[in-house]
């Protein structure tokens, strides 16, 4: 019986199955949170004392909690394996959505959609999932594998928008939250398939030494700052684009269609960036992505908005949306190795979520203070240009150290 159980566990932890499981977890966790902007209009209309700034703050806090908890989730996954962390995160995600479904005050919205979902995301998305996947593949295939896992999130973005719109239209926003919570239970069911953790060969490097090495590396710091910009841009657009289009007297359907278009083109963009990242300089591709975003936003806000221009803008943004993920995490793995990959990715995404907090919250604040989003759109443009220049000096060469962790083996927890 013990031998049979061991055989089953080995099959469950086969790299291909780990990749599939990680992709599905990312599909659900990342896809759902992309659709939360669709709840802004019905919630602010039907719940007293909740306006756009309040809703934007809840989403901003979600991003902040996601970022704050992510390094710790990565550390726990590196130490004890990913399965327990992902299971716990999935349970918190479900609880947060159920709490949001019964919201009647600002406190309930902030607790459910902000705190609980935010912490749940930290354990079910990039740092933990990509860390588990990245350790299962050799360096020459790692960025492609990370791209495929990130592709799950892209597919989730594409699928979640029509699903969520249908739930809101045919049920109501409250029951839509409950339905999403039931879907999120799948994360807990898949968690056991993602339980691998890395062990270094030779002299073991401590977590403290790994953190000191990374934080003292100029390229890592620049990468972190660039990913801050990524979070700022995506959170603002994902949260406020539907409302912006309504303000410009465009159809209510267009916001959902734009988010769905972002998800559709994101599938191709993420996959292509992952594959390309295994063959060319990852930082140069990142420079191109950030400049493309800046140009797309500038053209979009300078021209009178229309259905066609909005969908074209969404298509360009979607192609660059999560394409930064396999490239950024690929550089981290390439330079620092797999031993503390989840922890280091967690730190990178912490800054991403600080940017997300500011993008979502400031979008609502600026609107309430000025009556429009103009200032925010141009901040997104300037930030994209800045991020492109930040990536140019990054050294992508693997570090050589006494710890020899680039040959890290994979064990099962």
PDB file of N, CA and C in Angstrom, residues 247-312:
ATOM      1  N   UNK A 247     -18.264  56.779 -18.357  1.00  0.00           N
ATOM      2  CA  UNK A 247     -18.187  58.237 -18.237  1.00  0.00           C
ATOM      3  C   UNK A 247     -18.108  58.919 -19.597  1.00  0.00           C
ATOM      4  N   UNK A 248     -17.552  58.212 -20.577  1.00  0.00           N
ATOM      5  CA  UNK A 248     -17.425  58.780 -21.922  1.00  0.00           C
ATOM      6  C   UNK A 248     -18.628  58.436 -22.792  1.00  0.00           C
ATOM      7  N   UNK A 249     -19.714  58.023 -22.150  1.00  0.00           N
ATOM      8  CA  UNK A 249     -20.991  57.750 -22.822  1.00  0.00           C
ATOM      9  C   UNK A 249     -20.919  56.599 -23.821  1.00  0.00           C
ATOM     10  N   UNK A 250     -20.052  55.638 -23.538  1.00  0.00           N
ATOM     11  CA  UNK A 250     -19.994  54.436 -24.357  1.00  0.00           C
ATOM     12  C   UNK A 250     -20.819  53.339 -23.689  1.00  0.00           C
ATOM     13  N   UNK A 251     -21.188  52.346 -24.449  1.00  0.00           N
ATOM     14  CA  UNK A 251     -22.088  51.314 -23.949  1.00  0.00           C
ATOM     15  C   UNK A 251     -21.530  50.552 -22.760  1.00  0.00           C
ATOM     16  N   UNK A 252     -22.438  50.103 -21.882  1.00  0.00           N
ATOM     17  CA  UNK A 252     -22.009  49.357 -20.701  1.00  0.00           C
ATOM     18  C   UNK A 252     -21.327  48.045 -21.073  1.00  0.00           C
ATOM     19  N   UNK A 253     -21.701  47.482 -22.238  1.00  0.00           N
ATOM     20  CA  UNK A 253     -21.116  46.213 -22.681  1.00  0.00           C
ATOM     21  C   UNK A 253     -19.629  46.350 -22.999  1.00  0.00           C
ATOM     22  N   UNK A 254     -19.216  47.593 -23.342  1.00  0.00           N
ATOM     23  CA  UNK A 254     -17.862  47.780 -23.857  1.00  0.00           C
ATOM     24  C   UNK A 254     -16.798  47.524 -22.786  1.00  0.00           C
ATOM     25  N   UNK A 255     -17.105  47.856 -21.524  1.00  0.00           N
ATOM     26  CA  UNK A 255     -16.139  47.610 -20.464  1.00  0.00           C
ATOM     27  C   UNK A 255     -15.819  46.128 -20.334  1.00  0.00           C
ATOM     28  N   UNK A 256     -16.864  45.313 -20.338  1.00  0.00           N
ATOM     29  CA  UNK A 256     -16.650  43.873 -20.283  1.00  0.00           C
ATOM     30  C   UNK A 256     -15.949  43.353 -21.517  1.00  0.00           C
ATOM     31  N   UNK A 257     -16.323  43.888 -22.681  1.00  0.00           N
ATOM     32  CA  UNK A 257     -15.696  43.455 -23.932  1.00  0.00           C
ATOM     33  C   UNK A 257     -14.218  43.832 -23.960  1.00  0.00           C
ATOM     34  N   UNK A 258     -13.888  45.002 -23.411  1.00  0.00           N
ATOM     35  CA  UNK A 258     -12.485  45.434 -23.375  1.00  0.00           C
ATOM     36  C   UNK A 258     -11.661  44.522 -22.462  1.00  0.00           C
ATOM     37  N   UNK A 259     -12.215  44.199 -21.292  1.00  0.00           N
ATOM     38  CA  UNK A 259     -11.493  43.307 -20.374  1.00  0.00           C
ATOM     39  C   UNK A 259     -11.342  41.911 -20.974  1.00  0.00           C
ATOM     40  N   UNK A 260     -12.369  41.460 -21.679  1.00  0.00           N
ATOM     41  CA  UNK A 260     -12.291  40.150 -22.326  1.00  0.00           C
ATOM     42  C   UNK A 260     -11.256  40.161 -23.447  1.00  0.00           C
ATOM     43  N   UNK A 261     -11.189  41.257 -24.178  1.00  0.00           N
ATOM     44  CA  UNK A 261     -10.196  41.388 -25.247  1.00  0.00           C
ATOM     45  C   UNK A 261      -8.786  41.375 -24.671  1.00  0.00           C
ATOM     46  N   UNK A 262      -8.604  42.057 -23.538  1.00  0.00           N
ATOM     47  CA  UNK A 262      -7.312  42.018 -22.861  1.00  0.00           C
ATOM     48  C   UNK A 262      -6.941  40.578 -22.531  1.00  0.00           C
ATOM     49  N   UNK A 263      -7.911  39.828 -22.013  1.00  0.00           N
ATOM     50  CA  UNK A 263      -7.650  38.433 -21.690  1.00  0.00           C
ATOM     51  C   UNK A 263      -7.317  37.592 -22.902  1.00  0.00           C
ATOM     52  N   UNK A 264      -8.016  37.830 -24.018  1.00  0.00           N
ATOM     53  CA  UNK A 264      -7.800  37.028 -25.226  1.00  0.00           C
ATOM     54  C   UNK A 264      -6.406  37.265 -25.810  1.00  0.00           C
ATOM     55  N   UNK A 265      -6.036  38.518 -25.992  1.00  0.00           N
ATOM     56  CA  UNK A 265      -4.726  38.803 -26.575  1.00  0.00           C
ATOM     57  C   UNK A 265      -3.601  38.516 -25.587  1.00  0.00           C
ATOM     58  N   UNK A 266      -3.936  38.549 -24.302  1.00  0.00           N
ATOM     59  CA  UNK A 266      -2.956  38.223 -23.281  1.00  0.00           C
ATOM     60  C   UNK A 266      -2.492  36.773 -23.389  1.00  0.00           C
ATOM     61  N   UNK A 267      -3.386  35.896 -23.845  1.00  0.00           N
ATOM     62  CA  UNK A 267      -3.027  34.491 -24.018  1.00  0.00           C
ATOM     63  C   UNK A 267      -1.863  34.366 -24.990  1.00  0.00           C
ATOM     64  N   UNK A 268      -2.015  35.011 -26.137  1.00  0.00           N
ATOM     65  CA  UNK A 268      -0.950  34.959 -27.139  1.00  0.00           C
ATOM     66  C   UNK A 268       0.307  35.669 -26.652  1.00  0.00           C
ATOM     67  N   UNK A 269       0.131  36.842 -26.023  1.00  0.00           N
ATOM     68  CA  UNK A 269       1.281  37.622 -25.578  1.00  0.00           C
ATOM     69  C   UNK A 269       2.105  36.905 -24.531  1.00  0.00           C
ATOM     70  N   UNK A 270       1.438  36.297 -23.562  1.00  0.00           N
ATOM     71  CA  UNK A 270       2.164  35.601 -22.491  1.00  0.00           C
ATOM     72  C   UNK A 270       2.928  34.403 -23.036  1.00  0.00           C
ATOM     73  N   UNK A 271       2.270  33.629 -23.901  1.00  0.00           N
ATOM     74  CA  UNK A 271       2.922  32.457 -24.464  1.00  0.00           C
ATOM     75  C   UNK A 271       4.136  32.848 -25.303  1.00  0.00           C
ATOM     76  N   UNK A 272       3.958  33.840 -26.164  1.00  0.00           N
ATOM     77  CA  UNK A 272       5.049  34.270 -27.036  1.00  0.00           C
ATOM     78  C   UNK A 272       6.210  34.822 -26.218  1.00  0.00           C
ATOM     79  N   UNK A 273       5.916  35.627 -25.199  1.00  0.00           N
ATOM     80  CA  UNK A 273       6.988  36.188 -24.366  1.00  0.00           C
ATOM     81  C   UNK A 273       7.743  35.091 -23.633  1.00  0.00           C
ATOM     82  N   UNK A 274       7.029  34.061 -23.170  1.00  0.00           N
ATOM     83  CA  UNK A 274       7.685  32.959 -22.487  1.00  0.00           C
ATOM     84  C   UNK A 274       8.622  32.203 -23.401  1.00  0.00           C
ATOM     85  N   UNK A 275       8.166  31.927 -24.623  1.00  0.00           N
ATOM     86  CA  UNK A 275       9.001  31.197 -25.581  1.00  0.00           C
ATOM     87  C   UNK A 275      10.191  32.045 -26.026  1.00  0.00           C
ATOM     88  N   UNK A 276       9.930  33.296 -26.362  1.00  0.00           N
ATOM     89  CA  UNK A 276      10.995  34.186 -26.812  1.00  0.00           C
ATOM     90  C   UNK A 276      12.047  34.371 -25.717  1.00  0.00           C
ATOM     91  N   UNK A 277      11.592  34.413 -24.455  1.00  0.00           N
ATOM     92  CA  UNK A 277      12.513  34.620 -23.336  1.00  0.00           C
ATOM     93  C   UNK A 277      13.534  33.516 -23.156  1.00  0.00           C
ATOM     94  N   UNK A 278      13.280  32.322 -23.722  1.00  0.00           N
ATOM     95  CA  UNK A 278      14.259  31.239 -23.652  1.00  0.00           C
ATOM     96  C   UNK A 278      15.348  31.377 -24.708  1.00  0.00           C
ATOM     97  N   UNK A 279      15.192  32.334 -25.638  1.00  0.00           N
ATOM     98  CA  UNK A 279      16.126  32.419 -26.762  1.00  0.00           C
ATOM     99  C   UNK A 279      16.799  33.780 -26.917  1.00  0.00           C
ATOM    100  N   UNK A 280      16.204  34.830 -26.372  1.00  0.00           N
ATOM    101  CA  UNK A 280      16.801  36.164 -26.516  1.00  0.00           C
ATOM    102  C   UNK A 280      16.852  36.833 -25.146  1.00  0.00           C
ATOM    103  N   UNK A 281      17.456  38.010 -25.097  1.00  0.00           N
ATOM    104  CA  UNK A 281      17.572  38.760 -23.852  1.00  0.00           C
ATOM    105  C   UNK A 281      16.195  39.110 -23.300  1.00  0.00           C
ATOM    106  N   UNK A 282      15.920  38.662 -22.108  1.00  0.00           N
ATOM    107  CA  UNK A 282      14.617  38.918 -21.490  1.00  0.00           C
ATOM    108  C   UNK A 282      14.423  40.396 -21.194  1.00  0.00           C
ATOM    109  N   UNK A 283      15.497  41.072 -20.772  1.00  0.00           N
ATOM    110  CA  UNK A 283      15.340  42.484 -20.421  1.00  0.00           C
ATOM    111  C   UNK A 283      14.991  43.334 -21.643  1.00  0.00           C
ATOM    112  N   UNK A 284      15.529  42.957 -22.818  1.00  0.00           N
ATOM    113  CA  UNK A 284      15.217  43.728 -24.018  1.00  0.00           C
ATOM    114  C   UNK A 284      13.756  43.567 -24.418  1.00  0.00           C
ATOM    115  N   UNK A 285      13.224  42.374 -24.225  1.00  0.00           N
ATOM    116  CA  UNK A 285      11.799  42.165 -24.500  1.00  0.00           C
ATOM    117  C   UNK A 285      10.961  42.985 -23.527  1.00  0.00           C
ATOM    118  N   UNK A 286      11.366  43.040 -22.265  1.00  0.00           N
ATOM    119  CA  UNK A 286      10.648  43.846 -21.276  1.00  0.00           C
ATOM    120  C   UNK A 286      10.662  45.330 -21.639  1.00  0.00           C
ATOM    121  N   UNK A 287      11.788  45.820 -22.111  1.00  0.00           N
ATOM    122  CA  UNK A 287      11.863  47.221 -22.549  1.00  0.00           C
ATOM    123  C   UNK A 287      10.827  47.489 -23.638  1.00  0.00           C
ATOM    124  N   UNK A 288      10.738  46.574 -24.601  1.00  0.00           N
ATOM    125  CA  UNK A 288       9.769  46.731 -25.677  1.00  0.00           C
ATOM    126  C   UNK A 288       8.332  46.704 -25.179  1.00  0.00           C
ATOM    127  N   UNK A 289       8.036  45.842 -24.219  1.00  0.00           N
ATOM    128  CA  UNK A 289       6.677  45.741 -23.686  1.00  0.00           C
ATOM    129  C   UNK A 289       6.254  47.029 -22.983  1.00  0.00           C
ATOM    130  N   UNK A 290       7.134  47.587 -22.158  1.00  0.00           N
ATOM    131  CA  UNK A 290       6.773  48.805 -21.427  1.00  0.00           C
ATOM    132  C   UNK A 290       6.616  50.008 -22.361  1.00  0.00           C
ATOM    133  N   UNK A 291       7.452  50.091 -23.384  1.00  0.00           N
ATOM    134  CA  UNK A 291       7.303  51.190 -24.346  1.00  0.00           C
ATOM    135  C   UNK A 291       6.011  51.031 -25.148  1.00  0.00           C
ATOM    136  N   UNK A 292       5.657  49.797 -25.480  1.00  0.00           N
ATOM    137  CA  UNK A 292       4.416  49.550 -26.215  1.00  0.00           C
ATOM    138  C   UNK A 292       3.206  49.963 -25.386  1.00  0.00           C
ATOM    139  N   UNK A 293       3.232  49.664 -24.098  1.00  0.00           N
ATOM    140  CA  UNK A 293       2.132  50.082 -23.223  1.00  0.00           C
ATOM    141  C   UNK A 293       1.992  51.601 -23.198  1.00  0.00           C
ATOM    142  N   UNK A 294       3.117  52.283 -23.021  1.00  0.00           N
ATOM    143  CA  UNK A 294       3.082  53.745 -22.943  1.00  0.00           C
ATOM    144  C   UNK A 294       2.513  54.346 -24.221  1.00  0.00           C
ATOM    145  N   UNK A 295       2.941  53.819 -25.358  1.00  0.00           N
ATOM    146  CA  UNK A 295       2.455  54.332 -26.640  1.00  0.00           C
ATOM    147  C   UNK A 295       0.967  54.054 -26.806  1.00  0.00           C
ATOM    148  N   UNK A 296       0.517  52.868 -26.430  1.00  0.00           N
ATOM    149  CA  UNK A 296      -0.895  52.507 -26.587  1.00  0.00           C
ATOM    150  C   UNK A 296      -1.789  53.410 -25.744  1.00  0.00           C
ATOM    151  N   UNK A 297      -1.394  53.682 -24.507  1.00  0.00           N
ATOM    152  CA  UNK A 297      -2.197  54.537 -23.634  1.00  0.00           C
ATOM    153  C   UNK A 297      -2.227  55.969 -24.170  1.00  0.00           C
ATOM    154  N   UNK A 298      -1.089  56.475 -24.612  1.00  0.00           N
ATOM    155  CA  UNK A 298      -1.034  57.841 -25.135  1.00  0.00           C
ATOM    156  C   UNK A 298      -1.960  58.013 -26.331  1.00  0.00           C
ATOM    157  N   UNK A 299      -1.926  57.073 -27.255  1.00  0.00           N
ATOM    158  CA  UNK A 299      -2.805  57.153 -28.434  1.00  0.00           C
ATOM    159  C   UNK A 299      -4.268  57.061 -28.014  1.00  0.00           C
ATOM    160  N   UNK A 300      -4.562  56.187 -27.064  1.00  0.00           N
ATOM    161  CA  UNK A 300      -5.943  55.972 -26.620  1.00  0.00           C
ATOM    162  C   UNK A 300      -6.552  57.238 -26.018  1.00  0.00           C
ATOM    163  N   UNK A 301      -5.797  57.931 -25.165  1.00  0.00           N
ATOM    164  CA  UNK A 301      -6.370  59.097 -24.479  1.00  0.00           C
ATOM    165  C   UNK A 301      -6.349  60.348 -25.352  1.00  0.00           C
ATOM    166  N   UNK A 302      -5.509  60.375 -26.380  1.00  0.00           N
ATOM    167  CA  UNK A 302      -5.455  61.554 -27.252  1.00  0.00           C
ATOM    168  C   UNK A 302      -6.548  61.551 -28.306  1.00  0.00           C
ATOM    169  N   UNK A 303      -7.091  60.383 -28.602  1.00  0.00           N
ATOM    170  CA  UNK A 303      -8.144  60.276 -29.615  1.00  0.00           C
ATOM    171  C   UNK A 303      -9.509  60.170 -28.948  1.00  0.00           C
ATOM    172  N   UNK A 304     -10.562  60.689 -29.618  1.00  0.00           N
ATOM    173  CA  UNK A 304     -11.912  60.509 -29.065  1.00  0.00           C
ATOM    174  C   UNK A 304     -12.221  59.019 -28.948  1.00  0.00           C
ATOM    175  N   UNK A 305     -12.683  58.562 -27.782  1.00  0.00           N
ATOM    176  CA  UNK A 305     -12.918  57.126 -27.610  1.00  0.00           C
ATOM    177  C   UNK A 305     -14.094  56.627 -28.435  1.00  0.00           C
ATOM    178  N   UNK A 306     -13.970  55.427 -28.918  1.00  0.00           N
ATOM    179  CA  UNK A 306     -15.045  54.778 -29.670  1.00  0.00           C
ATOM    180  C   UNK A 306     -14.969  53.285 -29.381  1.00  0.00           C
ATOM    181  N   UNK A 307     -15.957  52.553 -29.855  1.00  0.00           N
ATOM    182  CA  UNK A 307     -15.944  51.107 -29.653  1.00  0.00           C
ATOM    183  C   UNK A 307     -14.697  50.478 -30.268  1.00  0.00           C
ATOM    184  N   UNK A 308     -14.386  50.900 -31.499  1.00  0.00           N
ATOM    185  CA  UNK A 308     -13.259  50.314 -32.223  1.00  0.00           C
ATOM    186  C   UNK A 308     -11.934  50.677 -31.562  1.00  0.00           C
ATOM    187  N   UNK A 309     -11.744  51.957 -31.247  1.00  0.00           N
ATOM    188  CA  UNK A 309     -10.465  52.377 -30.654  1.00  0.00           C
ATOM    189  C   UNK A 309     -10.260  51.723 -29.286  1.00  0.00           C
ATOM    190  N   UNK A 310     -11.347  51.553 -28.543  1.00  0.00           N
ATOM    191  CA  UNK A 310     -11.244  50.918 -27.226  1.00  0.00           C
ATOM    192  C   UNK A 310     -10.810  49.466 -27.352  1.00  0.00           C
ATOM    193  N   UNK A 311     -11.397  48.732 -28.280  1.00  0.00           N
ATOM    194  CA  UNK A 311     -11.054  47.328 -28.446  1.00  0.00           C
ATOM    195  C   UNK A 311      -9.644  47.160 -29.003  1.00  0.00           C
ATOM    196  N   UNK A 312      -9.215  48.072 -29.858  1.00  0.00           N
ATOM    197  CA  UNK A 312      -7.840  48.035 -30.355  1.00  0.00           C
ATOM    198  C   UNK A 312      -6.858  48.311 -29.216  1.00  0.00           C
TER     199      UNK A 312
END
